[in-house]
Tab-separated table of C-alpha atoms and ligand atoms in Angstrom:
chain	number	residue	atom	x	y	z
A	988	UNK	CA	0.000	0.000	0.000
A	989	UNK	CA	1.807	3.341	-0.906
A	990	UNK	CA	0.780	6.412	0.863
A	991	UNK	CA	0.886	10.144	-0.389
A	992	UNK	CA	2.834	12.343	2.153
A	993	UNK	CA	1.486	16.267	2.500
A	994	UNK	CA	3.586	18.893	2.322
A	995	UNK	CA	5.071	20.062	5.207
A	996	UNK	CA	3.058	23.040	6.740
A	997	UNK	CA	-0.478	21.798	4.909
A	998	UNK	CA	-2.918	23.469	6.607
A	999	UNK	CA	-5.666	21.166	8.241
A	1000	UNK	CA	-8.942	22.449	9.700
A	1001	UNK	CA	-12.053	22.424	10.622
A	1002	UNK	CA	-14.795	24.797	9.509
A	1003	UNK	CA	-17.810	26.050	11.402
A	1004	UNK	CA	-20.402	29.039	11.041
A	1005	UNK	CA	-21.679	31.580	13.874
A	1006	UNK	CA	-25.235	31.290	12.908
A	1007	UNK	CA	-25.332	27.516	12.715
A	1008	UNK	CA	-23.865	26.660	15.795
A	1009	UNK	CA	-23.647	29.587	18.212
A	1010	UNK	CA	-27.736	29.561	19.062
A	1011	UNK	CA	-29.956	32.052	20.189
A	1012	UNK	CA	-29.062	34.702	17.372
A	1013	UNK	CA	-32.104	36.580	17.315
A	1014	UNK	CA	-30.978	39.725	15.733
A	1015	UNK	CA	-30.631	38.205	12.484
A	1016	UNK	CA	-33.085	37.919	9.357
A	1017	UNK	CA	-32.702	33.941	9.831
A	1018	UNK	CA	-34.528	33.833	13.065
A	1019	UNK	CA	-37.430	36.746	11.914
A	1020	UNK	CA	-38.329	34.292	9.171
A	1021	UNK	CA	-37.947	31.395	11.708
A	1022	UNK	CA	-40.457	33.095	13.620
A	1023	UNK	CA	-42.705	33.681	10.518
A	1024	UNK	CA	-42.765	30.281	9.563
A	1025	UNK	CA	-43.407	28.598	12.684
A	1026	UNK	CA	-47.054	29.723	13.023
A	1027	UNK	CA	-47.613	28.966	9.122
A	1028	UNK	CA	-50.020	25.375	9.131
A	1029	UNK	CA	-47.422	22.357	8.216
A	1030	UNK	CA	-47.480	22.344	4.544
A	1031	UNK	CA	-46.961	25.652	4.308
A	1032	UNK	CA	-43.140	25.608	6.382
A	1033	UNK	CA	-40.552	26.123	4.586
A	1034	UNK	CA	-37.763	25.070	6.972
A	1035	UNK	CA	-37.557	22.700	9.103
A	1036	UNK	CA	-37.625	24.177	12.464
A	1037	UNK	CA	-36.408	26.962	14.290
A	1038	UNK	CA	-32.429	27.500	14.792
A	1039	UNK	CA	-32.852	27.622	18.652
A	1040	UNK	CA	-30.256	27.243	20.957
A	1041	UNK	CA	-28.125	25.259	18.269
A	1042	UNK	CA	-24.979	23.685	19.474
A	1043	UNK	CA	-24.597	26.287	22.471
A	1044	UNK	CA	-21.225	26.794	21.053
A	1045	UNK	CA	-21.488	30.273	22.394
A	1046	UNK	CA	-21.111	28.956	25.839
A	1047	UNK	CA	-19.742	25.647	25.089
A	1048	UNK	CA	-16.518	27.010	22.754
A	1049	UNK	CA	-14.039	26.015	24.924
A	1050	UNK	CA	-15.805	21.752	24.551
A	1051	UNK	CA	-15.629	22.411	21.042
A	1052	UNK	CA	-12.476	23.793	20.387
A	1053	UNK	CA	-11.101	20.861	23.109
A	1054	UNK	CA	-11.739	18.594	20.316
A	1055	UNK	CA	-11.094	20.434	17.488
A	1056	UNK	CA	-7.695	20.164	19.466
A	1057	UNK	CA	-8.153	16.529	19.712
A	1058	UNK	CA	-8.225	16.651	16.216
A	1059	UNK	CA	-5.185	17.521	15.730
A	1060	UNK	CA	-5.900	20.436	13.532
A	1061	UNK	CA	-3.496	23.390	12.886
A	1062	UNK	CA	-6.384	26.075	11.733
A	1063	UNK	CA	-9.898	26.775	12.419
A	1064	UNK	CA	-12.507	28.316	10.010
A	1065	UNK	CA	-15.189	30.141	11.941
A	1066	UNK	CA	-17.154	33.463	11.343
A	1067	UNK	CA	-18.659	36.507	13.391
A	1068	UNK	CA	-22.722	37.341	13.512
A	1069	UNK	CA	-23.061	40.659	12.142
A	1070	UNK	CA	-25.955	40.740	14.303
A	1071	UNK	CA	-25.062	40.183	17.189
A	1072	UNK	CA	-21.653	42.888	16.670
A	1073	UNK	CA	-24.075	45.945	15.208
A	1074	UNK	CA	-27.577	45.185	17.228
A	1075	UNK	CA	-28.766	48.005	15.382
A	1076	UNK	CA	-27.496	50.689	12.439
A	1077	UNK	CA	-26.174	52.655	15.183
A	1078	UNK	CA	-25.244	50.570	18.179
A	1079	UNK	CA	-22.920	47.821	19.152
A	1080	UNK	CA	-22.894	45.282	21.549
A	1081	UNK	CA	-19.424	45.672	22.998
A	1082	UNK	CA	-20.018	42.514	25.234
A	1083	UNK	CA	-20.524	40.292	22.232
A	1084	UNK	CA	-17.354	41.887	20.687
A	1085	UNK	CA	-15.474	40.660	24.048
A	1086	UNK	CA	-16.798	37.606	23.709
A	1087	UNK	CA	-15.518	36.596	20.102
A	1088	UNK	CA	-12.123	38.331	21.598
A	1089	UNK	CA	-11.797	35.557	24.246
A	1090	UNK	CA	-13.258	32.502	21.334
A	1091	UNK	CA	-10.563	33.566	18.764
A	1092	UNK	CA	-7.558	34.372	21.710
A	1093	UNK	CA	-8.991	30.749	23.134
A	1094	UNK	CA	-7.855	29.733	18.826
A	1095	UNK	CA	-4.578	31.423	19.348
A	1096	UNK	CA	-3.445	29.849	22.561
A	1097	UNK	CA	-3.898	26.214	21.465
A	1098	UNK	CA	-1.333	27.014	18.346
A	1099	UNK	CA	-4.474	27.341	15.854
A	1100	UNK	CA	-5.039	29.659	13.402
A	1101	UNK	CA	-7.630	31.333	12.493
A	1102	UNK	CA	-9.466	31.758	9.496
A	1103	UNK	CA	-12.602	34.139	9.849
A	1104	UNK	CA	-15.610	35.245	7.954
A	1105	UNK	CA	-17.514	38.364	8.061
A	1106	UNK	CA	-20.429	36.938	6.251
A	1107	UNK	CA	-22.039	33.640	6.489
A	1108	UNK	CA	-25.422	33.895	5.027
A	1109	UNK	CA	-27.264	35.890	7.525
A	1110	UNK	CA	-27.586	39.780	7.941
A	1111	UNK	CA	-28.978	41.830	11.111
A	1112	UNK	CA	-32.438	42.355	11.276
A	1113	UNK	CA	-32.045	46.097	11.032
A	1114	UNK	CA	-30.380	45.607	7.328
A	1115	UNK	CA	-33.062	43.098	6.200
A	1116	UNK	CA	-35.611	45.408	7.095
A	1117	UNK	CA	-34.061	47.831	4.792
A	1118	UNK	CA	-34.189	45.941	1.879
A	1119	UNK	CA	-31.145	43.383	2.930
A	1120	UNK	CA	-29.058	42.777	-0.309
A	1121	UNK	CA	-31.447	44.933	-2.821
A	1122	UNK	CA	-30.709	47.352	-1.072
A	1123	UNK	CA	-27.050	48.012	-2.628
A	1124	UNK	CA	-25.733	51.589	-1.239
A	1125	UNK	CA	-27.645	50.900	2.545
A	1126	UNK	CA	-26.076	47.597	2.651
A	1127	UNK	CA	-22.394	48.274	1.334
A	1128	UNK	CA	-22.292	51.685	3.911
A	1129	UNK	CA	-22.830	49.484	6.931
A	1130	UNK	CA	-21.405	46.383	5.898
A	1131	UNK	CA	-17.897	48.535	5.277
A	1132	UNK	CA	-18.283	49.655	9.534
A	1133	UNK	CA	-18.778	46.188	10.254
A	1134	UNK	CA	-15.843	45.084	8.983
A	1135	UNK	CA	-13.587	48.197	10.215
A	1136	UNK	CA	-14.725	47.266	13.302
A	1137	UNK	CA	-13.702	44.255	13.347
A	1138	UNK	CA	-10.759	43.941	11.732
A	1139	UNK	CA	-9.751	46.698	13.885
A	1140	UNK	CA	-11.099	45.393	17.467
A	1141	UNK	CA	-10.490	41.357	16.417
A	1142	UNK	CA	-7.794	42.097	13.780
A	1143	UNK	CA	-4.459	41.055	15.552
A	1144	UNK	CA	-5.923	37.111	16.345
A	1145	UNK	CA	-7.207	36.528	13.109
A	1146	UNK	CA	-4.409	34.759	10.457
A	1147	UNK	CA	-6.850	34.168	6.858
A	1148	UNK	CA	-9.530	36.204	6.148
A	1149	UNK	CA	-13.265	35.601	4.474
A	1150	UNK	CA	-15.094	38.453	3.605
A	1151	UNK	CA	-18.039	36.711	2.236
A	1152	UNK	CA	-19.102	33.230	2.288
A	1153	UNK	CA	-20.372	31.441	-0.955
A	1154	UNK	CA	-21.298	34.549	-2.950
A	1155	UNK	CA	-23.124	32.768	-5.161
A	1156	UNK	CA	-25.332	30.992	-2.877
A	1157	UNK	CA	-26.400	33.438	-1.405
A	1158	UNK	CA	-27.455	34.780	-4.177
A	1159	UNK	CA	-29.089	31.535	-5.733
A	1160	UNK	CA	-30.964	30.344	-2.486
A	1161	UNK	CA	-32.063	33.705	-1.593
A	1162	UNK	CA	-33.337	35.110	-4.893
A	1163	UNK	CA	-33.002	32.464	-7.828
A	1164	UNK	CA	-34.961	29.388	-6.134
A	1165	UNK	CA	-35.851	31.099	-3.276
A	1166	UNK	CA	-34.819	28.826	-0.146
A	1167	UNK	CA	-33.307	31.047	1.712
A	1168	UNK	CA	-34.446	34.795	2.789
A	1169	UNK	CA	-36.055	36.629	1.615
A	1170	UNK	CA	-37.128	33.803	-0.540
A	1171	UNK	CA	-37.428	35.591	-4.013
A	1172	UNK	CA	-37.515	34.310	-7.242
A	1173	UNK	CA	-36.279	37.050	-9.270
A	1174	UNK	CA	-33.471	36.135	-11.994
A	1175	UNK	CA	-32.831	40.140	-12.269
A	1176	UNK	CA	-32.805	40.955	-8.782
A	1177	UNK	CA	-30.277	37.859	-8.980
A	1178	UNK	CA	-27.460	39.575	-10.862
A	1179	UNK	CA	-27.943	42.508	-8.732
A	1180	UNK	CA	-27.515	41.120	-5.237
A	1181	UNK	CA	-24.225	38.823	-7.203
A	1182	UNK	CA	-23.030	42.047	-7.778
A	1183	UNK	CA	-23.697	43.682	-4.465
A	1184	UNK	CA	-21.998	40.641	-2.631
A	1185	UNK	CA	-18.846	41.178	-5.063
A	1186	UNK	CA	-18.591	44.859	-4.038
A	1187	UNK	CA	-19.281	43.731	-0.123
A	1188	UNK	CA	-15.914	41.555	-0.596
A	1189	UNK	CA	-13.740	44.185	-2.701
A	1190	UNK	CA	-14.390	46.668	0.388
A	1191	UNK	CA	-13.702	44.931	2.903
A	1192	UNK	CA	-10.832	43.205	0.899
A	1193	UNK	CA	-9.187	47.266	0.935
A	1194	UNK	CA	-10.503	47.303	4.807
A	1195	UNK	CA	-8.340	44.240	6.085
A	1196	UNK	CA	-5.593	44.891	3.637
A	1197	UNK	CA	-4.973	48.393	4.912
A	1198	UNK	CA	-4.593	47.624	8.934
A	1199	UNK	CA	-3.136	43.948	7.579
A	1200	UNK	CA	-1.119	44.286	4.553
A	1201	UNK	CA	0.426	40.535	4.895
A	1202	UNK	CA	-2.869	38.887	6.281
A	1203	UNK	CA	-4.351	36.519	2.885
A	1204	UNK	CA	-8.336	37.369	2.263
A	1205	UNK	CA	-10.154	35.029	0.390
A	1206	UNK	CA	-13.519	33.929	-0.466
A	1207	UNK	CA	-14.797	30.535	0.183
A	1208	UNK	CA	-16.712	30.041	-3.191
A	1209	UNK	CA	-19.140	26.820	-3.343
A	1210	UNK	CA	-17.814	25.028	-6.501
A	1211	UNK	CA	-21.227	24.240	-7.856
A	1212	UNK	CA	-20.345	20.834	-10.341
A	1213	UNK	CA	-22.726	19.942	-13.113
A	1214	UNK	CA	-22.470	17.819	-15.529
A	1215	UNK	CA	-25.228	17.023	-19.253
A	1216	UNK	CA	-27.619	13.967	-17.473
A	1217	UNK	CA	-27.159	12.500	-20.609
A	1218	UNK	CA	-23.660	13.455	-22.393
A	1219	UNK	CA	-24.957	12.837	-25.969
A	1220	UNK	CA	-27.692	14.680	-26.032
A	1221	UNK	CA	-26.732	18.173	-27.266
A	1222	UNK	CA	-29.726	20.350	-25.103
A	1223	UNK	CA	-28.420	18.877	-21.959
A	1224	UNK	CA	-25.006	19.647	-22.709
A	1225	UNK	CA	-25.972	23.101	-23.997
A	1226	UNK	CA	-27.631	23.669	-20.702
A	1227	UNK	CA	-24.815	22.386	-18.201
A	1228	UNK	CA	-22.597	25.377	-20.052
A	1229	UNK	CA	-25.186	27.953	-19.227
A	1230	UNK	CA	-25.975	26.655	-15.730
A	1231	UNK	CA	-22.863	26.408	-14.595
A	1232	UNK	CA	-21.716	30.203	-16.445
A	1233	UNK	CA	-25.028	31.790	-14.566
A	1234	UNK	CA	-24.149	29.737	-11.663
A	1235	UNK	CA	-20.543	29.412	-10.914
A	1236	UNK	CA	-18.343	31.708	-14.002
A	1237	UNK	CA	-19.647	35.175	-13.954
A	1238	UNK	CA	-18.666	35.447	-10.612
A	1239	UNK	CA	-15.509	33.913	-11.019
A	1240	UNK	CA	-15.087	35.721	-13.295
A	1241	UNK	CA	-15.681	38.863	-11.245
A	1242	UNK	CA	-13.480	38.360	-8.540
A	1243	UNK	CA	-10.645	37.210	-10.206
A	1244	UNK	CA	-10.501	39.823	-12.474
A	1245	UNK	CA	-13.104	42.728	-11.213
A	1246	UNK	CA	-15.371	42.013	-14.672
A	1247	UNK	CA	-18.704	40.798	-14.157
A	1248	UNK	CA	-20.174	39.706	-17.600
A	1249	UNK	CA	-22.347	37.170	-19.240
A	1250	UNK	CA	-21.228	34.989	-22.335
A	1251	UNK	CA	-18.306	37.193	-22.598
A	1252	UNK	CA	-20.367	40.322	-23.236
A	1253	UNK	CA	-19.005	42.943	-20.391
A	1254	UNK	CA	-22.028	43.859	-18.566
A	1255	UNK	CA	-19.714	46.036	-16.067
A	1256	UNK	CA	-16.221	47.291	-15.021
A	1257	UNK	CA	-16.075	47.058	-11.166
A	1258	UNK	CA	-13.211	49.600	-10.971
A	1259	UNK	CA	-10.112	48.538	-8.589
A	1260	UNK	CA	-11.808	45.056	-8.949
A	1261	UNK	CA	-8.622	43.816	-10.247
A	1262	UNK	CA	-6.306	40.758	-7.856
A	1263	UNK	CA	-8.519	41.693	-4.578
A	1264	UNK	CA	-7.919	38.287	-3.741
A	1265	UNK	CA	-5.188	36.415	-2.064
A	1266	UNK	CA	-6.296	32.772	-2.199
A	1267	UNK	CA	-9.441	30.669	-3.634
A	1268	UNK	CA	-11.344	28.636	-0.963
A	1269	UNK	CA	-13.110	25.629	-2.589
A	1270	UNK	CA	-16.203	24.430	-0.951
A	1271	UNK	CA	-16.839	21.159	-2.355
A	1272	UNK	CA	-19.612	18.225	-1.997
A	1273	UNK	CA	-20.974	16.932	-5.017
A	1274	UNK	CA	-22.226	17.652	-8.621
A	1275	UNK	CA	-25.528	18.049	-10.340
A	1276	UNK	CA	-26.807	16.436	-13.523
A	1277	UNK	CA	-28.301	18.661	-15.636
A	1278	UNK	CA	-31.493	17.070	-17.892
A	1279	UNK	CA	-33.165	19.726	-20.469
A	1280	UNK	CA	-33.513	22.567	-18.021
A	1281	UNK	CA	-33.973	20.840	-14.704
A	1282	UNK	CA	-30.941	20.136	-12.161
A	1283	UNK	CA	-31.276	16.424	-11.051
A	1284	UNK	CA	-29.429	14.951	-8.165
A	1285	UNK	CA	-28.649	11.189	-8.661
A	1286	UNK	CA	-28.902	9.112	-11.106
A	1287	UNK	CA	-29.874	4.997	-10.389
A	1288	UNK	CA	-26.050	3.439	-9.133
A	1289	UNK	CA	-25.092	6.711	-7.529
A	1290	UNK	CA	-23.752	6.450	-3.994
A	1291	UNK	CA	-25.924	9.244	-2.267
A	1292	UNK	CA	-25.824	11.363	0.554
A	1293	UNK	CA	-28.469	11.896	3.119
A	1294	UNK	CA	-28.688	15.142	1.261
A	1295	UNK	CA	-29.818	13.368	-1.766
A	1296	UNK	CA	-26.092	14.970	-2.732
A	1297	UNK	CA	-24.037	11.939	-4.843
A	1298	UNK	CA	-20.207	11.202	-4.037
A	1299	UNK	CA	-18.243	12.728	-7.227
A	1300	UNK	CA	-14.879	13.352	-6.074
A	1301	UNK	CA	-14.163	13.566	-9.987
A	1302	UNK	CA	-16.159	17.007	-9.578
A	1303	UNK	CA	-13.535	18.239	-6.656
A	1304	UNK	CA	-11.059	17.054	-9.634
A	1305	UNK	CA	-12.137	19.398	-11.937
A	1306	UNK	CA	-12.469	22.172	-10.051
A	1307	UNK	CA	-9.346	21.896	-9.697
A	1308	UNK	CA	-7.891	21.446	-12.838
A	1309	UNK	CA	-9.870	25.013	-13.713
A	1310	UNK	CA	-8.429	26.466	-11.182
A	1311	UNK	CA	-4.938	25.707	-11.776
A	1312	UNK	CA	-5.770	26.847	-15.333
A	1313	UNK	CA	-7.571	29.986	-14.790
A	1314	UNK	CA	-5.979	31.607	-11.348
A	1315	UNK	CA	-2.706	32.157	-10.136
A	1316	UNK	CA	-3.069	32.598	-6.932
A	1317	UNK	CA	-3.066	29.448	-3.600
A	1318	UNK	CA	-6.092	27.345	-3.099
A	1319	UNK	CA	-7.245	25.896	0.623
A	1320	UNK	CA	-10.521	24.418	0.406
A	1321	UNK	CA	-12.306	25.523	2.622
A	1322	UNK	CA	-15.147	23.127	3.271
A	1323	UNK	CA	-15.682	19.441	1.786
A	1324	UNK	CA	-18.133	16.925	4.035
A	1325	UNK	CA	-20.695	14.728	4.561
A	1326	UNK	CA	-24.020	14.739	5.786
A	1327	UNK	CA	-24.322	10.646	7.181
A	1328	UNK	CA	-25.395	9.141	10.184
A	1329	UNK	CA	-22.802	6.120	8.483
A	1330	UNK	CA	-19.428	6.470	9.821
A	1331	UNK	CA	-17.888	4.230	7.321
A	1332	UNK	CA	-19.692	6.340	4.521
A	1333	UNK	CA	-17.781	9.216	6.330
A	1334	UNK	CA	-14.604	8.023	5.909
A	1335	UNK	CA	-15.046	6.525	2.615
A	1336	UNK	CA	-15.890	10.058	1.025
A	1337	UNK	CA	-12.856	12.274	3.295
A	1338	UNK	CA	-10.640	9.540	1.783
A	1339	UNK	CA	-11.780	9.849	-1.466
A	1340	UNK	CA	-11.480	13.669	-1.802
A	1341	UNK	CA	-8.490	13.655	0.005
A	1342	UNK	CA	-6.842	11.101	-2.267
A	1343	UNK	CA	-8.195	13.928	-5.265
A	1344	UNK	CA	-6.465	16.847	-3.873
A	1345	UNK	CA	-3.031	14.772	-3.488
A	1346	UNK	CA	-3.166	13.695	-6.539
A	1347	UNK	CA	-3.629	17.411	-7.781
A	1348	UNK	CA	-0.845	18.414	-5.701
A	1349	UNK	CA	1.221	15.806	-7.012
A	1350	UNK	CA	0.201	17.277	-10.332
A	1351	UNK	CA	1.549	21.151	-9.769
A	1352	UNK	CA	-1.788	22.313	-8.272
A	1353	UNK	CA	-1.061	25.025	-5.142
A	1354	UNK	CA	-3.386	23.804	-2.392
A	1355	UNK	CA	-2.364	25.217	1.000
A	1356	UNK	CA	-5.248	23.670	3.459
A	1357	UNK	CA	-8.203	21.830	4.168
A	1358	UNK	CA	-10.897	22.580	5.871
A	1359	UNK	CA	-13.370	20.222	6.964
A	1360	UNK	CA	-16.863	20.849	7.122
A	1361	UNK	CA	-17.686	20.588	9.910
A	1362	UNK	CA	-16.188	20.208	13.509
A	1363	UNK	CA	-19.790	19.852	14.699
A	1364	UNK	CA	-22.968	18.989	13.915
A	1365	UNK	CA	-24.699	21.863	13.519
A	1366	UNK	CA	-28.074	23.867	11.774
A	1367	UNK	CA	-28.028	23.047	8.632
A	1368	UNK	CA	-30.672	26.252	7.288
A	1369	UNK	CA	-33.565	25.052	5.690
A	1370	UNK	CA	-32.493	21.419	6.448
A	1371	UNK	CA	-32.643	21.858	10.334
A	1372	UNK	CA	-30.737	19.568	12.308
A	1373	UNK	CA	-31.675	16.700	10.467
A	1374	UNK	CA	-28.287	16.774	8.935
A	1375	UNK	CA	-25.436	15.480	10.417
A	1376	UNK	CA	-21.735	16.991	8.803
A	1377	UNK	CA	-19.870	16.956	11.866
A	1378	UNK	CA	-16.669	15.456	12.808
A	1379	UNK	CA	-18.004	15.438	16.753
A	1380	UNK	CA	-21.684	14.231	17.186
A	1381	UNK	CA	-23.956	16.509	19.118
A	1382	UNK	CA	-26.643	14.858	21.257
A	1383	UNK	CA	-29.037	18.177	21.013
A	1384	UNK	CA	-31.011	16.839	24.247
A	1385	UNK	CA	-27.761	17.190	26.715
A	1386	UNK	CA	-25.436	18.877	24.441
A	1387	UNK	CA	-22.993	16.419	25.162
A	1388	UNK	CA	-20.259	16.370	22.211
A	1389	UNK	CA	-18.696	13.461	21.219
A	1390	UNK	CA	-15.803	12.719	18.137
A	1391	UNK	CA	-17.096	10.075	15.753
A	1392	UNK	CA	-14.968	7.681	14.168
A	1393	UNK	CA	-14.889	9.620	11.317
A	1394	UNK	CA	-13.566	12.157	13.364
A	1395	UNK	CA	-10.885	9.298	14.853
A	1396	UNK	CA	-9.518	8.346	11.256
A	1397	UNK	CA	-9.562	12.210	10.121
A	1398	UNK	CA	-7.234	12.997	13.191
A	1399	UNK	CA	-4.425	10.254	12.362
A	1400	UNK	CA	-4.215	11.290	8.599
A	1401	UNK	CA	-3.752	15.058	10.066
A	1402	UNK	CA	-0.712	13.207	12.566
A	1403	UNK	CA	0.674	11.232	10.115
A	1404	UNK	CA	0.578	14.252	7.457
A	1405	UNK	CA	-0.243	11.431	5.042
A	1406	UNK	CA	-2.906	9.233	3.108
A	1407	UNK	CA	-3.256	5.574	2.065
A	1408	UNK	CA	-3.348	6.223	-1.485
A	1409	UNK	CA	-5.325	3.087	-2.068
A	1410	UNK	CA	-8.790	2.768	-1.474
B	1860	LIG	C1	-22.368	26.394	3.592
B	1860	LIG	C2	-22.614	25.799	4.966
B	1860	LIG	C3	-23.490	24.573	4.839
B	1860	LIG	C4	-22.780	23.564	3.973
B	1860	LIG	C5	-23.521	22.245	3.796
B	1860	LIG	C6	-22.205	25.398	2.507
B	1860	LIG	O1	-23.040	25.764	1.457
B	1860	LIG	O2	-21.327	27.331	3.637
B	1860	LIG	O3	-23.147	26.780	5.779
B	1860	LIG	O4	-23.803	24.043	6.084
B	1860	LIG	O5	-22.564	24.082	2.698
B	1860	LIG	O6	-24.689	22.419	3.098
């Protein structure tokens, strides 16, 4: 059996949101639809359940970052409520600024870094009441405090930075097929809110860069794989091209190189746009078959996710393949997981996309890091908590964490540095 040794100084980590795991955020647009939903009849919900006291990782940090610690990992992906920093336009909540002071200086004094985002999905309730996202010039104005704040408050513990999570999701699940809030449907307010995330990440690209010139800022960018349903049928492939240039390209596209156009037609010159970007996250987890116009997620033979979501490390593969050929600048992926209640299903797909990004390594490609997602179980949005990506099982009744196997066999690749490269 050979095995595949990692560079020396490859970042491993675990990744984590505020929103999903922190609990009782109820400043945030998230919890005022929560609220909204719960007294619609059944049918009508659209999520499944209320956020709630999540994984009380507000007060528990210290159990979770134990076993990230356990772990074994070397750098820790979390992110900061807006919400709870900026309670509303005009006031903070210097207490809850304290408080991600002692999480991230809890980070620093177990020798791992930190990798944080500004923006994971949610916005204060003050800022959704304004419009949220539509509302470009209201949104960019306080979204550019935010960020001064806290890269100016939080700035020395923090080693990678995130402006924005998963632009384009955002964007897709909040105003394409409306799953998210504020649950729109509008392919034109679509480009507009891709746009206004863009400019949310330039800014607060200058922000961080100007108090921490040396300190890398990325964006973690959900690598959205598709792929024709059927390969010889001509509309299908026609369609995977525009799906994945609507979904995945023109933003690419856009923060690589500060242009933001369709089918190569410039559409518009974000000025100063150009190399406000240090390093590409990946978020990875599967692909999506494309039949006529209609995404489908598995086809009969496909190993599937409880997500419905099919194993395809071939997808990760690609990704980065276009990567190496399109940017020149590091990769870390920055989330890649599992939702299973199987623990040898688990370990069957980290080994399989781990194998993918050796190999690519092997091949030239500049990957710095990986990032699992995620240390815990957590919300998982519209899903609830019926999805289980964590490394360390949560028993939501007592709270009680505990590392799963999968866990286990993650932590000796991370001390041995090294995979089996056979299955
Ligand atoms: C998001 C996470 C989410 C994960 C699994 C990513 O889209 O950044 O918040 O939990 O995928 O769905």
């Amino acid at each position: 059996m050979s095995n595949y040794y990692f560079p020396k100084g490859f970042l491993w980590g675990t990744a984590s949101s505020s929103y999903q795991t922190e609990g009782n955020n109820q400043n945030s647009d998230w919890y005022i639809e929560e609220q909204l939903d719960g007294m619609k009849p059944g049918p009508e919900r659209r999520l499944n359940g209320p956020c709630g006291i999540a994984c009380d990782h507000w007060n528990r940090y210290r159990e979770d970052y134990d076993c990230a610690e356990e772990l074994g990992v070397n750098i820790h992906r979390t992110s900061i409520e807006w919400s709870r920093i900026f309670i509303e336009e005009d006031q903070t909540d210097k207490t809850a600024l304290e408080h991600y002071k002692q999480m991230l200086m809890n980070l620093n004094a177990r020798g791992i870094k930190v990798m944080l985002c500004l923006h994971h999905f949610t916005i204060p309730r003050w800022v959704y009441e304004k419009g949220g996202l539509e509302n470009r010039n209201y949104i960019l104005e306080h979204f550019k405090r935010y960020a001064q704040l806290i890269v100016r408050e939080l700035g020395e513990f923090v080693d990678y930075w995130l402006p924005v999570n998963e632009p384009n999701i955002i964007a897709i699940n909040g105003y394409f097929s409306g799953l998210f809030p504020p649950y729109r449907k509008k392919p034109l307010q679509y480009f507009k809110v891709l746009k206004t995330i863009l400019q949310m990440h330039l800014a607060a690209y200058d922000i961080i860069k100007n108090d921490y010139p040396e300190r890398p800022v990325g964006v973690s960018f959900a690598f959205l794989h598709f792929q024709p349903f059927n390969h010889k049928n001509p509309i299908d492939r026609i369609s995977t091209k525009i799906t994945d240039r609507l979904m995945n390209l023109i933003l690419l596209e856009g923060i690589n190189g500060g242009r933001f156009h369709f089918f190569h037609r410039k559409h518009m010159n974000l000025r100063g746009g150009k190399q406000k970007l240090d390093f590409m996250g990946v978020n990875y987890y599967s692909t999506r078959y494309i039949k006529g116009m209609h995404p489908i997620k598995s086809k009969s033979g496909d190993i599937v996710t409880d997500m419905g979501w099919i194993h395809y490390p071939k997808g990760l593969e690609d990704v980065l393949q276009y990567l190496h050929r399109n940017f020149s600048i590091p990769i870390m992926i920055t989330e890649n997981g599992v939702p299973t209640g199987n623990e040898s299903e688990r370990i069957k797909y980290i080994h399989e996309h781990l194998r993918v990004i050796a190999q690519a390594i092997e091949n030239g490609v500049d990957i710095r890091g990986y990032m699992h997602w995620s240390l815990t179980d957590n919300f998982e949005w519209d899903m609830g908590y019926s999805m289980r990506f964590g490394l360390v099982h949560i028993d939501y009744k007592t709270q009680q964490r505990t590392i799963k196997e999968g866990g286990r066999w993650l932590a000796k690749i991370i001390r041995e540095n090294s995979i089996a490269l056979d299955p």
